[in-house]
């Protein structure tokens, strides 16, 4: 049981983000704080809250937090996690603007520097994201003023100069590459200085601006001096390192370990497409004489033996004796090269420190509680095996649930528990393909069939990314005898004998008991096994409902335009913005369609022909 009053005493006086959760472990609010202890305590000590906040507080069952090195890192991580989890009580902008990046078009012969909101894998350099659009704007202006780089999008071909340069050349804000006033080599020297600046080596640029500021002040040009002062401040603000979201598309696991006398906490932060998307922590039982290197090596071997996805890069804190051998083993499992390394400097090193700091905090705060929970979970698994008469204790349990609203958008969820603990990295979700309308039995049959057939095919193949190859020791399904029977029939078709239990609920939709071998086994409230089965049932339901909600949101904007070839999301929005409705689009002329932004002759013809055919078939 999560004791909020007791947990409040353990919060550190450090910056970070916090996640408020309801009684179903659903994240309902994410916030950032300069001081986590002060901020989180305010929710439970003050009574002067807005109605929305008070409602949220009434639903808080537990909370979790992640420590960062600065408030700006907390802000960035808060943004990433809000976008991922979409908590009920967080306000989200309808346009969902992302933070700005600075783009340097290094693929060009004479590169430009400008602000963008999205990054692409186009071979150019991106820096950010940054929290202040104003600081980005001022820094780009400083870069252009000092280094005289162009801000036009003119295609410059050496040897074919324009006859007239733009105004920026005449006011000494551009070096004039368009009229051959600077060579590509000299121009690139300035670009390399700019790249150094954006990589954090801003001392040179700040020094130049400070020199100009002093000169302006001595010449009584105070307005100019104030501009230089603001530019210096902007560059310093821009230079504050943030490690939470990097301008890259890499997938990386970062493993940090905190060590106690007989226990250790291993914490993994998952970076996907350059952003921290989640974390997991594991309590390790260690011996007094185990070295940090031995503990890390043992954890890496155990974790990646059971996980379904291995990224290309894994960061750890210590050099291991068999580093190359372990990397080769991981590469063999993944199907292509995996790099295992210890970050020594730069952003990766700072990320490593952040993960380790969070592992240390987790160890100090949670080691006793986690140990008790783990012992209780293991005991519950033992009791479960004994209760239904299994020959061995089920190490891996998979639970399945179906979700739909009046037969619409049938989806299924699979949650996994290993050694009594949830293993979120192995969770899977299914969009039911063969069932239309409400039919939980057929939906369940399809989901189990796909899960088993995929697992068997992966075990007999050399696929790079194996997601289902580990078979469960026990299957739990949300439902009664009918659901259990359907699953058992599917397993028989594959020649498998995996025990199956149904998790049944009472009239108030609360866990009541288990169906096993066509008999119901009642579960007594407030027992280890009851809490364990209830938590699994709630988790499977939560995961299915979340997927169902996401699909409904995704399809809320689905129109008949989605059925037209050549019409993607961008063109669909352009047409709707131009004509106002699908009906107006259907009656537009070919010429009117072609004039809409993002449309061309072929796309306009596709739309026109589509509605013409619709009219002719009526």
Short mmCIF file of C-alpha atoms in Angstrom, two decimals, residues 280 448 484 598:
data_model
loop_
_atom_site.label_atom_id
_atom_site.label_comp_id
_atom_site.label_asym_id
_atom_site.label_seq_id
_atom_site.Cartn_x
_atom_site.Cartn_y
_atom_site.Cartn_z
CA UNK A 280 12.28 0.65 -15.54
CA UNK A 448 -4.29 -15.71 -28.79
CA UNK A 484 -11.03 -19.88 -21.01
CA UNK A 598 -0.18 21.54 -51.47
#
